[in-house]
Amino acid sequence: MLLNFRTANHRSIRDEQQLNLSPVYDADRPEAADWEAVPVAAIFGANAAGKSNVVDAFRFMRDMVCYSHREAEPGGGIERTPFALDPEEIAEPSWYVVDLRLDGVRFTYGFSIDDERVLEEWLYSYPKGRKAKVFHRSGDDMEYGDALRHSRRELDLVSGITEPNSLYISVAARAKQDSVRPVYDWFARSVHCRPESRTRTSHTLVYDARMLEDPRLAPAIVELLRAADLGIKDVGVEYVEELRPSRRGTSSTLVQQELPGMASDEEKTHRLPGRSRRSQPRVWVEQRGRHGTVRLGLGDQSEATRRLFSFAGPVLETLGRGGLLVLDEIDASLHPRLTAHLIRLFQQPDSNPLGAQLVLTTHDASLLGRSEGEDILKRDQIWFVEKDEFGETTLFPLSDFRPRQEESRERRYLGGSYGAVPVLSDERFATAVAAR
């Protein structure tokens, strides 16, 4: 589980900010849960206050851990996004740290970078509650903990092939170094980041197809969409063969042929004279009509249906495996009651037996209220972001205000008691309209 995330000098985040998921109020925990961290953390704030930048910083850390070993070109530097409104800060390092609890053992992993290289990187474990060094990298120097002395030669070989602009943990994991695998595997296998963007890329299309072809997940995805009262009877995937002119061909006509189910490898690689053939997944949705069910493409559905579908697979996969799901703007196009039900899946031990976690950003103040007689979000699951007059984001928890369990958090938030709301003026809006 993720216990804590800290970052500095990333987009609108100038100074260190932390998202602490350790429980604060034991009275708010389900009796049957033995989770060591809260299962949900929701970040509220005004537009452009930095909500998305908090989750973007975590996504950047995940991508560095998983992909820096293959994307780092020798001498190519690191593509980062430091705080840009202070010329002096642009040259300062950006850094990212997580505290994790994996199979009963706590780990702390982090790194700092500039535009050119990894400046520092470290991994510590606490197998018996006491701090033990796994490795500490400072520039080109590497230090290893006492437990790894027997494999020092092998570790030095890994260090020798680690580029200055790539992370040691990424290379060591690929070299099958067991000492780093728990943390690397958590990032690579247990973390799923779903961006706010509604653009469907080839990556998301392949992911959606994989979900709908998984015999464990597909029925649950269908049931979740049915439960959302969207009029959906079934959902599935088919493959569309695109027949494109080859470079030697003369015809510019594009022909499409729908295949029932997944195309075989032979079908995907078959070539016709003058044309190249490529299969692409396409999600279909069956809906109730006056004269029976009708099969439509996902693109024919409402934005809410497409949005929920994009969440369904990651939500169910995360609950089934016990990982972390990060959703930016979870409420976009979704009804508040539907969003509340998705959150509730993570709150209850019966639907979340493995302690999966959900970190989300939202504008929906109704999530601060109650649904079916219970708080949608607990007091230690609510976070706010504000941006000051210098464009710097601050992240802070509701628990700083010592809220009472019975107080109306939705009303107090909208009334400005917690901050993190836009300061608006009817007069300034009227002046802007008059100036057209």
PDB file of C-alpha atoms in Angstrom, residues 142-334:
ATOM      1  CA  MET A 142      26.927   3.858  -5.159  1.00  0.00           C
ATOM      2  CA  GLU A 143      26.601   2.487  -1.634  1.00  0.00           C
ATOM      3  CA  TYR A 144      24.948  -0.826  -0.755  1.00  0.00           C
ATOM      4  CA  GLY A 145      23.553  -2.157   2.488  1.00  0.00           C
ATOM      5  CA  ASP A 146      25.257  -4.845   4.532  1.00  0.00           C
ATOM      6  CA  ALA A 147      22.792  -7.489   3.366  1.00  0.00           C
ATOM      7  CA  LEU A 148      24.015  -7.096  -0.226  1.00  0.00           C
ATOM      8  CA  ARG A 149      27.753  -7.415   0.355  1.00  0.00           C
ATOM      9  CA  HIS A 150      27.771 -10.962  -1.035  1.00  0.00           C
ATOM     10  CA  SER A 151      26.542  -9.712  -4.411  1.00  0.00           C
ATOM     11  CA  ARG A 152      28.634  -6.534  -4.570  1.00  0.00           C
ATOM     12  CA  ARG A 153      30.381  -7.508  -7.814  1.00  0.00           C
ATOM     13  CA  GLU A 154      27.119  -8.169  -9.586  1.00  0.00           C
ATOM     14  CA  LEU A 155      25.615  -4.924  -8.303  1.00  0.00           C
ATOM     15  CA  ASP A 156      28.636  -2.965  -9.513  1.00  0.00           C
ATOM     16  CA  LEU A 157      28.109  -4.414 -12.983  1.00  0.00           C
ATOM     17  CA  VAL A 158      24.529  -3.158 -12.936  1.00  0.00           C
ATOM     18  CA  SER A 159      25.691   0.243 -11.739  1.00  0.00           C
ATOM     19  CA  GLY A 160      28.235   0.362 -14.540  1.00  0.00           C
ATOM     20  CA  ILE A 161      25.594   0.024 -17.245  1.00  0.00           C
ATOM     21  CA  THR A 162      23.180   2.507 -15.647  1.00  0.00           C
ATOM     22  CA  GLU A 163      23.143   5.727 -17.672  1.00  0.00           C
ATOM     23  CA  PRO A 164      23.383   8.987 -15.688  1.00  0.00           C
ATOM     24  CA  ASN A 165      19.885   9.937 -16.889  1.00  0.00           C
ATOM     25  CA  SER A 166      18.215   6.648 -15.973  1.00  0.00           C
ATOM     26  CA  LEU A 167      17.240   5.198 -12.600  1.00  0.00           C
ATOM     27  CA  TYR A 168      19.322   2.442 -11.040  1.00  0.00           C
ATOM     28  CA  ILE A 169      16.191   0.640  -9.810  1.00  0.00           C
ATOM     29  CA  SER A 170      14.969   0.303 -13.405  1.00  0.00           C
ATOM     30  CA  VAL A 171      18.187  -1.304 -14.621  1.00  0.00           C
ATOM     31  CA  ALA A 172      18.639  -3.471 -11.511  1.00  0.00           C
ATOM     32  CA  ALA A 173      15.107  -4.859 -11.809  1.00  0.00           C
ATOM     33  CA  ARG A 174      15.730  -5.815 -15.433  1.00  0.00           C
ATOM     34  CA  ALA A 175      18.937  -7.496 -14.282  1.00  0.00           C
ATOM     35  CA  LYS A 176      16.834  -9.597 -11.868  1.00  0.00           C
ATOM     36  CA  GLN A 177      18.203  -8.104  -8.674  1.00  0.00           C
ATOM     37  CA  ASP A 178      15.794  -9.348  -6.009  1.00  0.00           C
ATOM     38  CA  SER A 179      16.643  -6.553  -3.570  1.00  0.00           C
ATOM     39  CA  VAL A 180      14.809  -3.938  -5.672  1.00  0.00           C
ATOM     40  CA  ARG A 181      12.036  -6.084  -7.118  1.00  0.00           C
ATOM     41  CA  PRO A 182       9.338  -5.473  -4.463  1.00  0.00           C
ATOM     42  CA  VAL A 183       9.337  -1.715  -5.076  1.00  0.00           C
ATOM     43  CA  TYR A 184       9.879  -1.943  -8.829  1.00  0.00           C
ATOM     44  CA  ASP A 185       7.142  -4.564  -9.211  1.00  0.00           C
ATOM     45  CA  TRP A 186       4.717  -2.397  -7.225  1.00  0.00           C
ATOM     46  CA  PHE A 187       5.186   0.491  -9.645  1.00  0.00           C
ATOM     47  CA  ALA A 188       5.177  -1.733 -12.727  1.00  0.00           C
ATOM     48  CA  ARG A 189       2.328  -4.116 -11.850  1.00  0.00           C
ATOM     49  CA  SER A 190       0.204  -2.593  -9.112  1.00  0.00           C
ATOM     50  CA  VAL A 191      -0.104   1.063 -10.124  1.00  0.00           C
ATOM     51  CA  HIS A 192      -2.553   2.190 -12.784  1.00  0.00           C
ATOM     52  CA  CYS A 193      -2.805   5.884 -13.730  1.00  0.00           C
ATOM     53  CA  ARG A 194      -5.833   6.880 -15.795  1.00  0.00           C
ATOM     54  CA  PRO A 195      -5.434  10.415 -17.198  1.00  0.00           C
ATOM     55  CA  GLU A 196      -8.199  13.011 -17.396  1.00  0.00           C
ATOM     56  CA  SER A 197      -7.801  13.215 -21.171  1.00  0.00           C
ATOM     57  CA  ARG A 198     -10.770  11.717 -23.029  1.00  0.00           C
ATOM     58  CA  THR A 199      -8.783  11.125 -26.203  1.00  0.00           C
ATOM     59  CA  ARG A 200      -8.676   7.410 -26.983  1.00  0.00           C
ATOM     60  CA  THR A 201      -5.166   6.454 -28.011  1.00  0.00           C
ATOM     61  CA  SER A 202      -3.940   3.187 -29.500  1.00  0.00           C
ATOM     62  CA  HIS A 203      -2.636   2.277 -26.024  1.00  0.00           C
ATOM     63  CA  THR A 204      -6.041   2.694 -24.378  1.00  0.00           C
ATOM     64  CA  LEU A 205      -7.735   0.785 -27.213  1.00  0.00           C
ATOM     65  CA  VAL A 206      -5.399  -2.174 -26.695  1.00  0.00           C
ATOM     66  CA  TYR A 207      -5.893  -1.987 -22.914  1.00  0.00           C
ATOM     67  CA  ASP A 208      -9.698  -1.915 -23.303  1.00  0.00           C
ATOM     68  CA  ALA A 209      -9.554  -4.888 -25.652  1.00  0.00           C
ATOM     69  CA  ARG A 210      -7.435  -6.840 -23.175  1.00  0.00           C
ATOM     70  CA  MET A 211      -9.927  -6.127 -20.390  1.00  0.00           C
ATOM     71  CA  LEU A 212     -12.880  -7.309 -22.475  1.00  0.00           C
ATOM     72  CA  GLU A 213     -11.063 -10.488 -23.498  1.00  0.00           C
ATOM     73  CA  ASP A 214     -10.156 -11.363 -19.907  1.00  0.00           C
ATOM     74  CA  PRO A 215     -12.653 -14.050 -18.820  1.00  0.00           C
ATOM     75  CA  ARG A 216     -12.372 -12.858 -15.203  1.00  0.00           C
ATOM     76  CA  LEU A 217     -12.902  -9.153 -15.849  1.00  0.00           C
ATOM     77  CA  ALA A 218     -15.238  -9.015 -18.849  1.00  0.00           C
ATOM     78  CA  PRO A 219     -18.404 -10.238 -17.037  1.00  0.00           C
ATOM     79  CA  ALA A 220     -17.743  -7.840 -14.153  1.00  0.00           C
ATOM     80  CA  ILE A 221     -17.268  -4.893 -16.540  1.00  0.00           C
ATOM     81  CA  VAL A 222     -20.582  -5.696 -18.210  1.00  0.00           C
ATOM     82  CA  GLU A 223     -22.356  -5.967 -14.853  1.00  0.00           C
ATOM     83  CA  LEU A 224     -20.871  -2.668 -13.676  1.00  0.00           C
ATOM     84  CA  LEU A 225     -22.099  -0.887 -16.817  1.00  0.00           C
ATOM     85  CA  ARG A 226     -25.540  -2.485 -16.429  1.00  0.00           C
ATOM     86  CA  ALA A 227     -25.683  -1.429 -12.787  1.00  0.00           C
ATOM     87  CA  ALA A 228     -25.046   2.189 -13.815  1.00  0.00           C
ATOM     88  CA  ASP A 229     -28.519   2.376 -15.412  1.00  0.00           C
ATOM     89  CA  LEU A 230     -27.168   3.347 -18.847  1.00  0.00           C
ATOM     90  CA  GLY A 231     -29.485   1.065 -20.825  1.00  0.00           C
ATOM     91  CA  ILE A 232     -26.584  -1.242 -21.721  1.00  0.00           C
ATOM     92  CA  LYS A 233     -27.233  -4.951 -22.311  1.00  0.00           C
ATOM     93  CA  ASP A 234     -23.765  -6.098 -23.302  1.00  0.00           C
ATOM     94  CA  VAL A 235     -20.335  -4.849 -24.331  1.00  0.00           C
ATOM     95  CA  GLY A 236     -17.502  -6.533 -26.190  1.00  0.00           C
ATOM     96  CA  VAL A 237     -14.668  -6.106 -28.647  1.00  0.00           C
ATOM     97  CA  GLU A 238     -14.249  -6.912 -32.315  1.00  0.00           C
ATOM     98  CA  TYR A 239     -11.335  -6.388 -34.669  1.00  0.00           C
ATOM     99  CA  VAL A 240     -11.512  -4.245 -37.777  1.00  0.00           C
ATOM    100  CA  GLU A 241      -9.146  -5.000 -40.613  1.00  0.00           C
ATOM    101  CA  GLU A 242      -7.932  -1.906 -42.394  1.00  0.00           C
ATOM    102  CA  LEU A 243      -6.755  -2.564 -45.929  1.00  0.00           C
ATOM    103  CA  ARG A 244      -4.377   0.245 -46.846  1.00  0.00           C
ATOM    104  CA  PRO A 245      -2.587   0.858 -50.134  1.00  0.00           C
ATOM    105  CA  SER A 246       1.048  -0.229 -50.024  1.00  0.00           C
ATOM    106  CA  ARG A 247       3.755   2.075 -51.297  1.00  0.00           C
ATOM    107  CA  ARG A 248       3.683   0.266 -54.605  1.00  0.00           C
ATOM    108  CA  GLY A 249      -0.093   0.356 -54.919  1.00  0.00           C
ATOM    109  CA  THR A 250      -2.004   2.907 -56.975  1.00  0.00           C
ATOM    110  CA  SER A 251      -5.434   2.812 -55.323  1.00  0.00           C
ATOM    111  CA  SER A 252      -6.217   5.258 -52.503  1.00  0.00           C
ATOM    112  CA  THR A 253      -9.470   3.563 -51.453  1.00  0.00           C
ATOM    113  CA  LEU A 254      -9.643   2.485 -47.790  1.00  0.00           C
ATOM    114  CA  VAL A 255     -11.515  -0.784 -47.253  1.00  0.00           C
ATOM    115  CA  GLN A 256     -12.621  -2.051 -43.843  1.00  0.00           C
ATOM    116  CA  GLN A 257     -13.741  -5.577 -43.023  1.00  0.00           C
ATOM    117  CA  GLU A 258     -15.200  -6.478 -39.633  1.00  0.00           C
ATOM    118  CA  LEU A 259     -13.995  -9.729 -38.151  1.00  0.00           C
ATOM    119  CA  PRO A 260     -16.030 -11.702 -35.596  1.00  0.00           C
ATOM    120  CA  GLY A 261     -13.770 -11.768 -32.557  1.00  0.00           C
ATOM    121  CA  MET A 262     -10.011 -11.449 -32.377  1.00  0.00           C
ATOM    122  CA  ALA A 263      -8.100 -11.859 -35.608  1.00  0.00           C
ATOM    123  CA  SER A 264      -5.556 -14.653 -35.627  1.00  0.00           C
ATOM    124  CA  ASP A 265      -1.879 -13.927 -36.107  1.00  0.00           C
ATOM    125  CA  GLU A 266      -2.158 -15.276 -39.642  1.00  0.00           C
ATOM    126  CA  GLU A 267      -5.079 -12.949 -40.398  1.00  0.00           C
ATOM    127  CA  LYS A 268      -3.255  -9.966 -38.894  1.00  0.00           C
ATOM    128  CA  THR A 269      -0.178 -10.510 -41.041  1.00  0.00           C
ATOM    129  CA  HIS A 270      -1.888 -11.532 -44.318  1.00  0.00           C
ATOM    130  CA  ARG A 271      -1.141  -9.310 -47.283  1.00  0.00           C
ATOM    131  CA  LEU A 272      -3.185  -8.637 -50.418  1.00  0.00           C
ATOM    132  CA  PRO A 273      -1.574  -7.459 -53.693  1.00  0.00           C
ATOM    133  CA  GLY A 274      -0.893  -3.749 -53.466  1.00  0.00           C
ATOM    134  CA  ARG A 275      -2.310  -3.428 -49.930  1.00  0.00           C
ATOM    135  CA  SER A 276      -1.197  -3.800 -46.305  1.00  0.00           C
ATOM    136  CA  ARG A 277      -3.575  -5.194 -43.705  1.00  0.00           C
ATOM    137  CA  ARG A 278      -3.740  -4.148 -40.046  1.00  0.00           C
ATOM    138  CA  SER A 279      -6.256  -5.139 -37.359  1.00  0.00           C
ATOM    139  CA  GLN A 280      -7.495  -2.615 -34.814  1.00  0.00           C
ATOM    140  CA  PRO A 281      -9.725  -3.349 -31.798  1.00  0.00           C
ATOM    141  CA  ARG A 282     -13.130  -1.702 -31.670  1.00  0.00           C
ATOM    142  CA  VAL A 283     -15.428  -1.782 -28.650  1.00  0.00           C
ATOM    143  CA  TRP A 284     -19.104  -2.381 -29.330  1.00  0.00           C
ATOM    144  CA  VAL A 285     -22.078  -1.756 -27.031  1.00  0.00           C
ATOM    145  CA  GLU A 286     -25.500  -3.396 -27.208  1.00  0.00           C
ATOM    146  CA  GLN A 287     -28.405  -1.249 -26.003  1.00  0.00           C
ATOM    147  CA  ARG A 288     -32.085  -1.804 -25.554  1.00  0.00           C
ATOM    148  CA  GLY A 289     -34.314  -0.531 -28.350  1.00  0.00           C
ATOM    149  CA  ARG A 290     -38.045  -0.634 -29.040  1.00  0.00           C
ATOM    150  CA  HIS A 291     -37.575  -3.648 -31.293  1.00  0.00           C
ATOM    151  CA  GLY A 292     -34.807  -5.406 -29.406  1.00  0.00           C
ATOM    152  CA  THR A 293     -31.101  -4.814 -28.873  1.00  0.00           C
ATOM    153  CA  VAL A 294     -28.985  -2.739 -31.231  1.00  0.00           C
ATOM    154  CA  ARG A 295     -25.210  -2.955 -31.498  1.00  0.00           C
ATOM    155  CA  LEU A 296     -23.433   0.415 -31.673  1.00  0.00           C
ATOM    156  CA  GLY A 297     -19.851   1.585 -31.486  1.00  0.00           C
ATOM    157  CA  LEU A 298     -18.451   3.062 -28.279  1.00  0.00           C
ATOM    158  CA  GLY A 299     -18.074   6.360 -30.124  1.00  0.00           C
ATOM    159  CA  ASP A 300     -21.880   6.491 -30.500  1.00  0.00           C
ATOM    160  CA  GLN A 301     -22.335   6.529 -26.721  1.00  0.00           C
ATOM    161  CA  SER A 302     -22.626   9.512 -24.408  1.00  0.00           C
ATOM    162  CA  GLU A 303     -19.545  11.022 -22.839  1.00  0.00           C
ATOM    163  CA  ALA A 304     -20.678   9.615 -19.474  1.00  0.00           C
ATOM    164  CA  THR A 305     -20.867   6.067 -20.876  1.00  0.00           C
ATOM    165  CA  ARG A 306     -17.442   6.347 -22.485  1.00  0.00           C
ATOM    166  CA  ARG A 307     -16.004   7.828 -19.293  1.00  0.00           C
ATOM    167  CA  LEU A 308     -17.418   5.079 -17.080  1.00  0.00           C
ATOM    168  CA  PHE A 309     -16.220   2.422 -19.507  1.00  0.00           C
ATOM    169  CA  SER A 310     -12.697   3.851 -19.389  1.00  0.00           C
ATOM    170  CA  PHE A 311     -12.801   3.528 -15.579  1.00  0.00           C
ATOM    171  CA  ALA A 312     -14.530   0.144 -15.317  1.00  0.00           C
ATOM    172  CA  GLY A 313     -11.600  -2.060 -16.293  1.00  0.00           C
ATOM    173  CA  PRO A 314      -8.987  -0.265 -14.144  1.00  0.00           C
ATOM    174  CA  VAL A 315     -11.346  -0.137 -11.139  1.00  0.00           C
ATOM    175  CA  LEU A 316     -12.160  -3.839 -11.267  1.00  0.00           C
ATOM    176  CA  GLU A 317      -8.583  -4.877 -12.046  1.00  0.00           C
ATOM    177  CA  THR A 318      -7.236  -2.803  -9.136  1.00  0.00           C
ATOM    178  CA  LEU A 319      -9.809  -4.181  -6.700  1.00  0.00           C
ATOM    179  CA  GLY A 320      -9.017  -7.705  -7.857  1.00  0.00           C
ATOM    180  CA  ARG A 321      -5.244  -7.345  -7.473  1.00  0.00           C
ATOM    181  CA  GLY A 322      -4.962  -4.945  -4.557  1.00  0.00           C
ATOM    182  CA  GLY A 323      -3.006  -2.133  -6.224  1.00  0.00           C
ATOM    183  CA  LEU A 324      -3.317   1.629  -6.585  1.00  0.00           C
ATOM    184  CA  LEU A 325      -5.546   3.409  -9.106  1.00  0.00           C
ATOM    185  CA  VAL A 326      -5.004   7.112  -9.837  1.00  0.00           C
ATOM    186  CA  LEU A 327      -7.912   8.896 -11.562  1.00  0.00           C
ATOM    187  CA  ASP A 328      -7.767  12.518 -12.649  1.00  0.00           C
ATOM    188  CA  GLU A 329     -11.132  14.340 -12.759  1.00  0.00           C
ATOM    189  CA  ILE A 330     -13.162  11.272 -11.798  1.00  0.00           C
ATOM    190  CA  ASP A 331     -16.409  13.252 -11.878  1.00  0.00           C
ATOM    191  CA  ALA A 332     -16.079  14.482 -15.499  1.00  0.00           C
ATOM    192  CA  SER A 333     -19.389  13.643 -17.209  1.00  0.00           C
ATOM    193  CA  LEU A 334     -20.420  11.238 -14.425  1.00  0.00           C
TER     194      LEU A 334
END
